[in-house]
């Protein structure tokens, strides 16, 4: 009963929040305007047949909405750090843009930490996760004062000796796996009974071990669980956070003080890849947390969130020129430059990761005409390199453009160097009335760079004279 009322309330609230400010173009209109301008300004064209576009206004709006969502459900002064999961869009200018919107960084490798630092994200706004941290990485993080979440007992033992040998300002937490079960995509589900992440709370003796580990270490002040992911229902995510919150309450009761002062709820809010609607929203999730776990948000705990996909996915568009239009077995095929190198998950797991495709003509105008089932193929040399199979779209011709939508996270910025295909340029855009401005967030990779990265420099003769 209570659940249904709650959901109804949530739906009403969402209708309210979806009203756009007057004068602001809807995301789909901005995207069409940007595609047109990208063609007119030569951001894409015969010489640059592939580019990633990022809608800066959309990114700013999502960052503001995320902050607002949690401010609304917590008392003033509650410490909340929103740490963007860098792996979703590992680009320094994006991290800097988010930083200017009050968003920090969640990093999980030395490379990601270096990107966050290059973007000027402060140690206080940075969180280090990852299931495989080396002693050197841990030492660096503790020296910098970056929050660290230990994944397992062996890692905690390493941290023990580092904390014992040098003072640190780093908040230290333990990552737990509430083992609430998986979502619709097995490879992305982090809270299954046998997930590789964190300490499995429901395994025999594990919960008691966690409690003892905390009581033995007064400096262990955080719990972390990242149990959401694409394909995960909201209610299950809330359950994962709930198990973590209850554990914190138990630890604090046994400790007789508020030892666990911060709960890191991870990220993993699913994204709607089926339309332009943002659903679920961060506000919906925050309200659901508030309704189910009021004690988590009553100001006694600081919070960390680690959203990635839900902040960036809807603001990215992968734009590719149709190099050739052909037919095989009666099926029209548009051969483009967007394939496995920029849409790896979609190409290898098309059923889990379908992408919307929009068709544009050679001038970058939305293409109309009767829908015809056609394949949108990539440039890589294997038959499965398809962005979409038998997709009904206006018949594409040579020189047209296709756009793969909702690709701002884990797509064009997460390059896979199959066939030595170059990393495309990535451009942020803003629209002002009739004018669209672009700025490169990442220049296209050159073939000279490809050669150098493939051992074409000093290593050139390395194998011949071994
Ligand atoms: C990948 C990851 C995230 C971000 O997940 P999204 O689904 O992109 O929100 C957050 N925290 C951890 C620990 C992760 O591994």
Short mmCIF file of C-alpha atoms and ligand atoms in Angstrom, two decimals:
data_model
loop_
_atom_site.label_atom_id
_atom_site.label_comp_id
_atom_site.label_asym_id
_atom_site.label_seq_id
_atom_site.Cartn_x
_atom_site.Cartn_y
_atom_site.Cartn_z
CA UNK A 1 0.00 0.00 0.00
CA UNK A 2 2.52 2.50 1.22
CA UNK A 3 4.68 1.60 -1.76
CA UNK A 4 1.97 2.40 -4.29
CA UNK A 5 1.20 5.80 -2.80
CA UNK A 6 4.85 6.53 -2.79
CA UNK A 7 5.24 5.65 -6.45
CA UNK A 8 2.26 7.79 -7.38
CA UNK A 9 3.73 10.72 -5.54
CA UNK A 10 7.01 10.12 -7.35
CA UNK A 11 5.30 10.10 -10.74
CA UNK A 12 3.50 13.37 -10.02
CA UNK A 13 6.71 14.98 -8.86
CA UNK A 14 8.42 13.92 -12.03
CA UNK A 15 5.84 15.46 -14.27
CA UNK A 16 6.52 18.69 -12.49
CA UNK A 17 10.30 18.49 -12.79
CA UNK A 18 10.18 17.76 -16.49
CA UNK A 19 8.83 21.17 -17.40
CA UNK A 20 11.62 23.01 -19.18
CA UNK A 21 12.62 26.55 -18.29
CA UNK A 22 11.11 28.95 -20.82
CA UNK A 23 13.46 29.71 -23.69
CA UNK A 24 15.53 26.54 -23.22
CA UNK A 25 15.53 24.16 -26.17
CA UNK A 26 14.72 20.53 -25.39
CA UNK A 27 17.69 18.15 -25.56
CA UNK A 28 16.47 16.58 -28.82
CA UNK A 29 16.17 20.00 -30.47
CA UNK A 30 19.66 20.97 -29.28
CA UNK A 31 20.99 17.71 -30.67
CA UNK A 32 19.45 18.29 -34.11
CA UNK A 33 20.83 21.83 -34.11
CA UNK A 34 24.29 20.54 -33.15
CA UNK A 35 24.32 17.86 -35.86
CA UNK A 36 23.41 20.41 -38.50
CA UNK A 37 26.10 22.78 -37.28
CA UNK A 38 28.70 19.99 -37.01
CA UNK A 39 28.20 19.28 -40.73
CA UNK A 40 28.14 22.97 -41.70
CA UNK A 41 31.23 23.79 -39.66
CA UNK A 42 33.16 20.71 -40.81
CA UNK A 43 33.36 19.10 -37.36
CA UNK A 44 32.32 16.02 -39.34
CA UNK A 45 32.67 15.52 -43.06
CA UNK A 46 34.48 13.41 -45.64
CA UNK A 47 37.85 13.96 -43.92
CA UNK A 48 36.51 13.50 -40.38
CA UNK A 49 33.76 10.91 -40.75
CA UNK A 50 33.28 10.23 -37.05
CA UNK A 51 32.96 12.45 -33.96
CA UNK A 52 31.57 12.37 -30.45
CA UNK A 53 29.42 15.35 -29.41
CA UNK A 54 28.72 16.38 -25.82
CA UNK A 55 25.84 18.67 -24.87
CA UNK A 56 27.37 20.99 -22.27
CA UNK A 57 24.04 22.49 -21.15
CA UNK A 58 22.69 18.98 -20.61
CA UNK A 59 25.71 17.92 -18.53
CA UNK A 60 25.43 21.06 -16.38
CA UNK A 61 21.70 20.49 -15.89
CA UNK A 62 22.23 16.87 -14.82
CA UNK A 63 24.96 17.87 -12.35
CA UNK A 64 22.70 20.54 -10.84
CA UNK A 65 19.74 18.16 -10.70
CA UNK A 66 21.84 15.53 -8.92
CA UNK A 67 22.98 18.00 -6.27
CA UNK A 68 19.47 19.33 -5.87
CA UNK A 69 18.04 15.80 -5.53
CA UNK A 70 20.11 15.04 -2.44
CA UNK A 71 19.92 18.56 -0.97
CA UNK A 72 16.15 18.20 -1.04
CA UNK A 73 16.16 15.03 1.07
CA UNK A 74 18.87 15.93 3.63
CA UNK A 75 18.99 18.62 6.34
CA UNK A 76 21.10 21.69 5.51
CA UNK A 77 24.77 21.13 6.27
CA UNK A 78 24.73 17.37 5.63
CA UNK A 79 28.08 16.58 3.96
CA UNK A 80 27.36 15.10 0.53
CA UNK A 81 30.07 14.40 -2.04
CA UNK A 82 28.95 13.49 -5.53
CA UNK A 83 31.97 11.73 -7.04
CA UNK A 84 31.57 11.18 -10.78
CA UNK A 85 32.74 7.69 -11.82
CA UNK A 86 35.62 8.68 -14.10
CA UNK A 87 35.48 5.44 -16.08
CA UNK A 88 32.15 6.57 -17.57
CA UNK A 89 33.75 9.49 -19.46
CA UNK A 90 37.49 9.68 -18.79
CA UNK A 91 38.16 13.13 -20.23
CA UNK A 92 39.91 15.91 -18.30
CA UNK A 93 37.72 18.73 -19.73
CA UNK A 94 34.58 16.80 -18.71
CA UNK A 95 35.93 16.29 -15.18
CA UNK A 96 36.73 20.00 -15.04
CA UNK A 97 33.27 20.95 -16.26
CA UNK A 98 31.73 18.72 -13.60
CA UNK A 99 34.08 20.12 -10.98
CA UNK A 100 32.82 23.61 -11.78
CA UNK A 101 29.33 22.22 -11.12
CA UNK A 102 30.37 20.96 -7.69
CA UNK A 103 31.01 17.33 -8.63
CA UNK A 104 34.11 15.35 -7.55
CA UNK A 105 35.64 12.14 -8.91
CA UNK A 106 35.51 8.42 -8.19
CA UNK A 107 38.66 6.78 -9.53
CA UNK A 108 39.63 3.15 -9.88
CA UNK A 109 43.08 3.10 -11.46
CA UNK A 110 46.28 5.17 -11.46
CA UNK A 111 45.22 6.57 -14.84
CA UNK A 112 41.85 7.72 -13.57
CA UNK A 113 43.42 9.27 -10.48
CA UNK A 114 45.88 11.15 -12.71
CA UNK A 115 42.98 12.43 -14.85
CA UNK A 116 41.12 13.68 -11.79
CA UNK A 117 44.24 15.42 -10.53
CA UNK A 118 44.90 16.94 -13.95
CA UNK A 119 41.35 18.30 -13.84
CA UNK A 120 42.08 19.93 -10.50
CA UNK A 121 39.72 17.74 -8.48
CA UNK A 122 40.95 18.08 -4.89
CA UNK A 123 41.84 15.03 -2.75
CA UNK A 124 38.87 15.88 -0.51
CA UNK A 125 36.57 15.48 -3.52
CA UNK A 126 38.17 12.25 -4.74
CA UNK A 127 37.38 8.64 -3.82
CA UNK A 128 39.57 5.65 -4.74
CA UNK A 129 37.81 2.33 -5.30
CA UNK A 130 38.95 -0.59 -7.52
CA UNK A 131 39.29 -4.20 -6.50
CA UNK A 132 43.01 -4.48 -7.28
CA UNK A 133 44.97 -1.61 -5.73
CA UNK A 134 48.73 -2.13 -5.46
CA UNK A 135 50.68 -1.10 -2.34
CA UNK A 136 52.08 1.86 -4.29
CA UNK A 137 48.59 3.08 -5.25
CA UNK A 138 47.40 2.78 -1.66
CA UNK A 139 50.47 4.62 -0.36
CA UNK A 140 49.92 7.47 -2.85
CA UNK A 141 46.23 7.79 -2.03
CA UNK A 142 46.85 7.82 1.72
CA UNK A 143 49.66 10.37 1.31
CA UNK A 144 47.36 12.63 -0.72
CA UNK A 145 44.47 12.30 1.74
CA UNK A 146 42.11 10.73 -0.82
CA UNK A 147 39.23 8.64 0.53
CA UNK A 148 39.97 4.94 0.07
CA UNK A 149 37.50 2.08 0.15
CA UNK A 150 39.16 -1.25 0.95
CA UNK A 151 37.81 -4.09 -1.12
CA UNK A 152 38.80 -7.12 0.94
CA UNK A 153 40.62 -8.34 4.09
CA UNK A 154 44.02 -8.54 2.35
CA UNK A 155 43.74 -4.96 1.20
CA UNK A 156 42.71 -3.88 4.68
CA UNK A 157 45.86 -5.58 6.02
CA UNK A 158 47.97 -3.52 3.59
CA UNK A 159 46.22 -0.36 4.74
CA UNK A 160 46.84 -1.38 8.37
CA UNK A 161 50.57 -1.34 7.85
CA UNK A 162 50.51 1.93 5.85
CA UNK A 163 48.32 3.67 8.44
CA UNK A 164 50.69 2.38 11.12
CA UNK A 165 53.81 3.76 9.43
CA UNK A 166 52.64 7.23 8.32
CA UNK A 167 49.78 9.45 9.44
CA UNK A 168 47.04 9.98 6.86
CA UNK A 169 44.12 12.36 6.44
CA UNK A 170 42.34 9.88 4.18
CA UNK A 171 38.91 8.71 5.26
CA UNK A 172 39.05 4.92 5.00
CA UNK A 173 36.06 2.71 4.30
CA UNK A 174 35.21 -0.91 3.63
CA UNK A 175 33.39 -1.98 0.51
CA UNK A 176 30.66 -4.50 1.20
CA UNK A 177 28.55 -6.60 -1.14
CA UNK A 178 24.98 -6.83 0.19
CA UNK A 179 24.44 -9.85 -2.13
CA UNK A 180 20.93 -8.70 -3.00
CA UNK A 181 21.10 -10.34 -6.43
CA UNK A 182 21.72 -9.26 -10.00
CA UNK A 183 19.92 -7.07 -12.48
CA UNK A 184 19.05 -7.76 -16.11
CA UNK A 185 22.69 -7.63 -17.30
CA UNK A 186 24.84 -10.31 -15.68
CA UNK A 187 28.22 -8.83 -16.63
CA UNK A 188 27.31 -5.55 -14.92
CA UNK A 189 25.66 -6.88 -11.78
CA UNK A 190 27.83 -6.08 -8.77
CA UNK A 191 25.71 -7.49 -5.94
CA UNK A 192 25.28 -11.14 -6.92
CA UNK A 193 26.28 -13.81 -4.36
CA UNK A 194 29.58 -14.41 -6.17
CA UNK A 195 30.39 -10.86 -7.34
CA UNK A 196 34.11 -10.05 -7.25
CA UNK A 197 33.55 -6.75 -5.41
CA UNK A 198 33.78 -6.08 -1.69
CA UNK A 199 33.12 -8.27 1.32
CA UNK A 200 30.16 -10.60 0.75
CA UNK A 201 27.94 -9.75 3.73
CA UNK A 202 25.76 -12.84 3.60
CA UNK A 203 28.64 -15.33 3.47
CA UNK A 204 29.04 -17.26 6.70
CA UNK A 205 30.83 -15.19 9.33
CA UNK A 206 31.46 -12.25 6.97
CA UNK A 207 29.16 -9.73 8.60
CA UNK A 208 30.60 -10.47 12.04
CA UNK A 209 34.09 -10.17 10.54
CA UNK A 210 33.26 -6.70 9.17
CA UNK A 211 31.91 -5.55 12.52
CA UNK A 212 35.01 -6.85 14.32
CA UNK A 213 37.32 -5.26 11.73
CA UNK A 214 35.68 -1.89 12.36
CA UNK A 215 35.68 -2.20 16.17
CA UNK A 216 39.43 -3.03 15.99
CA UNK A 217 40.18 0.02 13.83
CA UNK A 218 38.82 3.34 15.09
CA UNK A 219 39.97 4.98 11.85
CA UNK A 220 37.65 2.86 9.71
CA UNK A 221 34.80 5.34 9.38
CA UNK A 222 33.00 4.54 6.15
CA UNK A 223 31.02 1.79 4.49
CA UNK A 224 30.74 1.58 0.72
CA UNK A 225 28.38 -0.43 -1.48
CA UNK A 226 27.91 0.01 -5.21
CA UNK A 227 25.12 -2.42 -5.96
CA UNK A 228 23.32 -0.62 -8.77
CA UNK A 229 24.10 -0.91 -12.48
CA UNK A 230 22.35 -0.69 -15.84
CA UNK A 231 19.46 -3.17 -15.76
CA UNK A 232 18.95 -2.92 -11.99
CA UNK A 233 15.49 -1.97 -10.61
CA UNK A 234 15.50 1.05 -8.26
CA UNK A 235 13.93 -0.94 -5.47
CA UNK A 236 16.81 -3.42 -5.48
CA UNK A 237 19.34 -0.59 -5.37
CA UNK A 238 17.54 0.81 -2.34
CA UNK A 239 17.71 -2.61 -0.71
CA UNK A 240 21.48 -2.72 -1.22
CA UNK A 241 21.91 0.71 0.34
CA UNK A 242 19.55 -0.34 3.14
CA UNK A 243 21.67 -3.36 4.05
CA UNK A 244 24.73 -1.11 4.21
CA UNK A 245 22.93 1.45 6.37
CA UNK A 246 21.72 -1.22 8.79
CA UNK A 247 25.25 -2.53 9.11
CA UNK A 248 26.52 0.97 9.91
CA UNK A 249 23.86 1.33 12.60
CA UNK A 250 24.88 -1.97 14.14
CA UNK A 251 28.59 -1.10 14.12
CA UNK A 252 27.89 2.26 15.74
CA UNK A 253 25.72 0.70 18.40
CA UNK A 254 28.37 -1.90 19.24
CA UNK A 255 31.08 0.75 19.22
CA UNK A 256 29.01 2.97 21.49
CA UNK A 257 29.84 5.96 19.28
CA UNK A 258 29.24 7.20 15.76
CA UNK A 259 32.27 5.46 14.29
CA UNK A 260 30.81 5.02 10.80
CA UNK A 261 30.16 8.64 9.89
CA UNK A 262 29.79 8.38 6.10
CA UNK A 263 28.04 5.95 3.79
CA UNK A 264 29.12 5.72 0.17
CA UNK A 265 26.06 4.49 -1.76
CA UNK A 266 27.90 4.05 -5.09
CA UNK A 267 26.33 4.88 -8.45
CA UNK A 268 24.60 2.61 -10.91
CA UNK A 269 21.38 4.50 -11.59
CA UNK A 270 20.05 2.91 -14.80
CA UNK A 271 19.60 5.04 -17.91
CA UNK A 272 16.67 4.95 -20.31
CA UNK A 273 18.12 4.15 -23.75
CA UNK A 274 14.66 3.94 -25.34
CA UNK A 275 13.65 7.61 -25.59
CA UNK A 276 14.75 11.15 -24.71
CA UNK A 277 13.05 10.94 -21.33
CA UNK A 278 15.37 10.79 -18.32
CA UNK A 279 14.00 7.96 -16.28
CA UNK A 280 14.55 7.16 -13.51
CA UNK A 281 15.86 10.52 -12.29
CA UNK A 282 18.32 11.16 -9.47
CA UNK A 283 15.45 12.94 -7.69
CA UNK A 284 13.26 9.83 -7.88
CA UNK A 285 16.05 7.71 -6.46
CA UNK A 286 16.77 10.20 -3.66
CA UNK A 287 13.08 10.37 -2.74
CA UNK A 288 12.83 6.59 -2.74
CA UNK A 289 15.86 6.40 -0.43
CA UNK A 290 14.27 9.00 1.84
CA UNK A 291 10.99 7.11 2.00
CA UNK A 292 12.55 3.72 2.70
CA UNK A 293 15.61 4.73 4.75
CA UNK A 294 14.83 7.98 6.54
CA UNK A 295 17.64 7.38 9.06
CA UNK A 296 20.25 7.35 6.28
CA UNK A 297 19.30 10.89 5.25
CA UNK A 298 18.47 12.53 8.59
CA UNK A 299 21.84 14.28 8.79
CA UNK A 300 23.65 11.81 11.05
CA UNK A 301 25.61 10.39 8.13
CA UNK A 302 27.67 12.08 5.49
CA UNK A 303 27.03 10.69 2.01
CA UNK A 304 29.10 9.88 -1.04
CA UNK A 305 27.54 9.02 -4.39
CA UNK A 306 29.38 7.67 -7.45
CA UNK A 307 27.11 8.13 -10.46
CA UNK A 308 28.63 7.78 -13.92
CA UNK A 309 26.26 6.71 -16.68
CA UNK A 310 23.26 8.61 -15.30
CA UNK A 311 25.18 11.91 -15.37
CA UNK A 312 26.65 11.68 -18.88
CA UNK A 313 24.98 9.07 -21.11
CA UNK A 314 22.05 11.15 -22.36
CA UNK A 315 24.32 14.07 -23.28
CA UNK A 316 26.50 12.27 -25.80
CA UNK A 317 25.86 11.73 -29.52
CA UNK A 318 28.08 9.65 -31.76
CA UNK A 319 27.90 11.10 -35.26
CA UNK A 320 29.12 9.09 -38.25
CA UNK A 321 29.10 9.65 -41.98
CA UNK A 322 27.66 6.97 -44.24
CA UNK A 323 30.66 6.06 -46.37
CA UNK A 324 28.75 3.59 -48.54
CA UNK A 325 25.17 2.41 -48.88
CA UNK A 326 24.83 -1.10 -50.24
CA UNK A 327 22.56 -4.13 -50.21
CA UNK A 328 23.09 -7.81 -49.38
CA UNK A 329 20.46 -10.56 -49.45
CA UNK A 330 17.88 -7.83 -49.98
CA UNK A 331 18.96 -6.01 -46.76
CA UNK A 332 20.11 -2.39 -47.13
CA UNK A 333 23.35 -1.75 -45.27
CA UNK A 334 24.75 1.66 -44.34
CA UNK A 335 28.50 1.30 -43.90
CA UNK A 336 29.63 3.95 -41.43
CA UNK A 337 32.71 4.74 -39.34
CA UNK A 338 31.02 3.98 -36.03
CA UNK A 339 31.50 0.41 -34.92
CA UNK A 340 33.10 -1.74 -32.28
CA UNK A 341 35.87 0.79 -31.51
CA UNK A 342 33.36 3.33 -30.15
CA UNK A 343 30.32 1.18 -29.30
CA UNK A 344 32.02 -1.91 -27.95
CA UNK A 345 29.25 -3.10 -25.66
CA UNK A 346 26.54 -2.67 -28.28
CA UNK A 347 28.48 -4.55 -30.92
CA UNK A 348 29.47 -7.46 -28.68
CA UNK A 349 26.23 -7.63 -26.65
CA UNK A 350 23.55 -6.08 -28.89
CA UNK A 351 20.61 -7.47 -26.93
CA UNK A 352 21.77 -5.94 -23.65
CA UNK A 353 22.88 -2.62 -25.17
CA UNK A 354 20.56 -1.52 -27.99
CA UNK A 355 21.17 2.09 -29.07
CA UNK A 356 18.73 4.51 -30.65
CA UNK A 357 19.87 5.60 -34.10
CA UNK A 358 18.79 8.87 -35.72
CA UNK A 359 19.15 9.44 -39.47
CA UNK A 360 20.33 12.75 -40.96
CA UNK A 361 20.88 13.76 -44.56
CA UNK A 362 24.14 14.97 -46.09
CA UNK A 363 23.46 18.50 -44.81
CA UNK A 364 22.83 17.30 -41.28
CA UNK A 365 19.05 17.73 -41.43
CA UNK A 366 16.80 15.07 -39.86
CA UNK A 367 16.02 12.62 -42.64
CA UNK A 368 12.46 11.74 -43.43
CA UNK A 369 10.87 9.08 -45.58
CA UNK A 370 9.31 5.67 -45.14
CA UNK A 371 11.07 3.47 -42.61
CA UNK A 372 13.07 0.65 -44.16
CA UNK A 373 14.78 -2.09 -42.16
CA UNK A 374 18.53 -1.65 -42.59
CA UNK A 375 21.80 -2.54 -40.93
CA UNK A 376 24.00 0.23 -39.56
CA UNK A 377 27.46 -1.23 -39.95
CA UNK A 378 30.81 -0.14 -38.57
CA UNK A 379 34.24 -0.08 -40.24
CA UNK A 380 35.82 -3.07 -38.45
CA UNK A 381 36.70 -6.24 -40.28
CA UNK A 382 34.33 -8.73 -38.73
CA UNK A 383 30.76 -9.43 -39.72
CA UNK A 384 29.24 -8.67 -36.33
CA UNK A 385 30.46 -5.06 -36.36
CA UNK A 386 26.95 -3.59 -36.45
CA UNK A 387 25.50 -0.68 -34.45
CA UNK A 388 21.98 -1.83 -35.30
CA UNK A 389 20.51 -4.72 -37.25
CA UNK A 390 17.45 -4.47 -39.51
CA UNK A 391 16.53 -1.14 -37.88
CA UNK A 392 13.57 0.70 -39.46
CA UNK A 393 14.89 4.11 -40.59
CA UNK A 394 14.50 6.36 -43.64
CA UNK A 395 16.65 4.73 -46.30
CA UNK A 396 20.22 5.95 -45.82
CA UNK A 397 22.32 7.05 -48.76
CA UNK A 398 26.01 7.65 -49.30
CA UNK A 399 27.05 10.92 -47.61
CA UNK A 400 24.21 10.89 -45.06
CA UNK A 401 24.89 10.81 -41.33
CA UNK A 402 23.76 8.52 -38.56
CA UNK A 403 23.76 9.43 -34.89
CA UNK A 404 23.96 6.87 -32.11
CA UNK A 405 22.16 8.50 -29.18
CA UNK A 406 22.77 8.38 -25.42
CA UNK A 407 26.44 7.59 -25.95
CA UNK A 408 28.00 10.10 -23.54
CA UNK A 409 29.14 7.40 -21.10
CA UNK A 410 31.08 4.18 -21.81
CA UNK A 411 30.90 4.67 -25.59
CA UNK A 412 33.02 7.03 -27.70
CA UNK A 413 35.18 8.07 -24.75
CA UNK A 414 35.96 4.43 -23.93
CA UNK A 415 37.85 3.55 -27.09
CA UNK A 416 38.75 -0.02 -28.10
CA UNK A 417 41.58 -0.01 -30.60
CA UNK A 418 40.40 -2.87 -32.85
CA UNK A 419 41.75 -2.64 -36.43
CA UNK A 420 43.97 0.26 -35.28
CA UNK A 421 40.96 2.51 -35.78
CA UNK A 422 41.70 6.04 -34.60
CA UNK A 423 40.10 7.56 -31.53
CA UNK A 424 37.64 10.12 -32.90
CA UNK A 425 37.59 13.74 -31.86
CA UNK A 426 35.19 14.60 -29.04
CA UNK A 427 33.57 18.05 -29.08
CA UNK A 428 31.50 19.83 -26.51
CA UNK A 429 28.78 22.08 -27.91
CA UNK A 430 26.55 24.89 -26.70
CA UNK A 431 23.64 26.42 -28.57
CA UNK A 432 22.80 30.12 -28.44
CA UNK A 433 19.73 30.96 -30.50
CA UNK A 434 20.96 30.21 -34.05
CA UNK A 435 24.60 29.78 -33.22
CA UNK A 436 26.25 26.52 -32.19
CA UNK A 437 29.76 26.63 -30.74
CA UNK A 438 32.08 23.65 -30.56
CA UNK A 439 35.23 23.09 -28.52
CA UNK A 440 37.43 19.99 -28.74
CA UNK A 441 37.52 18.04 -25.49
CA UNK A 442 39.81 15.53 -27.18
CA UNK A 443 41.49 15.96 -30.55
CA UNK A 444 41.18 13.08 -33.04
CA UNK A 445 44.03 10.59 -32.79
CA UNK A 446 46.44 10.82 -35.74
CA UNK A 447 47.90 7.85 -37.58
CA UNK A 448 51.37 8.93 -36.40
CA UNK A 449 50.14 8.56 -32.82
CA UNK A 450 48.74 5.13 -33.63
CA UNK A 451 52.16 4.06 -34.98
CA UNK A 452 53.99 5.48 -31.96
CA UNK A 453 51.65 3.74 -29.51
CA UNK A 454 52.10 0.48 -31.43
CA UNK A 455 55.85 0.36 -30.79
CA UNK A 456 56.77 2.30 -33.91
CA UNK A 457 59.30 4.49 -32.06
CA UNK A 458 62.28 3.30 -30.05
CA UNK A 459 60.86 -0.24 -29.87
CA UNK A 460 60.81 -0.60 -33.65
CA UNK A 461 63.68 -3.10 -33.83
CA UNK A 462 63.27 -4.48 -30.31
CA UNK A 463 62.31 -7.99 -31.41
CA UNK A 464 64.72 -8.42 -34.30
CA UNK A 465 67.86 -8.16 -32.17
CA UNK A 466 66.66 -10.00 -29.09
C1 LIG B 1 31.40 1.83 -12.42
C2 LIG B 1 31.27 2.27 -11.01
C3 LIG B 1 30.47 3.35 -10.69
C4 LIG B 1 29.61 4.08 -11.71
O1 LIG B 1 28.58 3.27 -12.18
P1 LIG B 1 27.48 3.88 -13.17
O2 LIG B 1 26.65 2.70 -13.52
O3 LIG B 1 28.20 4.46 -14.33
O4 LIG B 1 26.73 4.92 -12.39
C5 LIG B 1 30.45 3.79 -9.37
N1 LIG B 1 31.17 3.15 -8.42
C6 LIG B 1 31.93 2.08 -8.69
C7 LIG B 1 32.70 1.45 -7.60
C8 LIG B 1 32.01 1.60 -9.98
O5 LIG B 1 32.76 0.53 -10.26
#
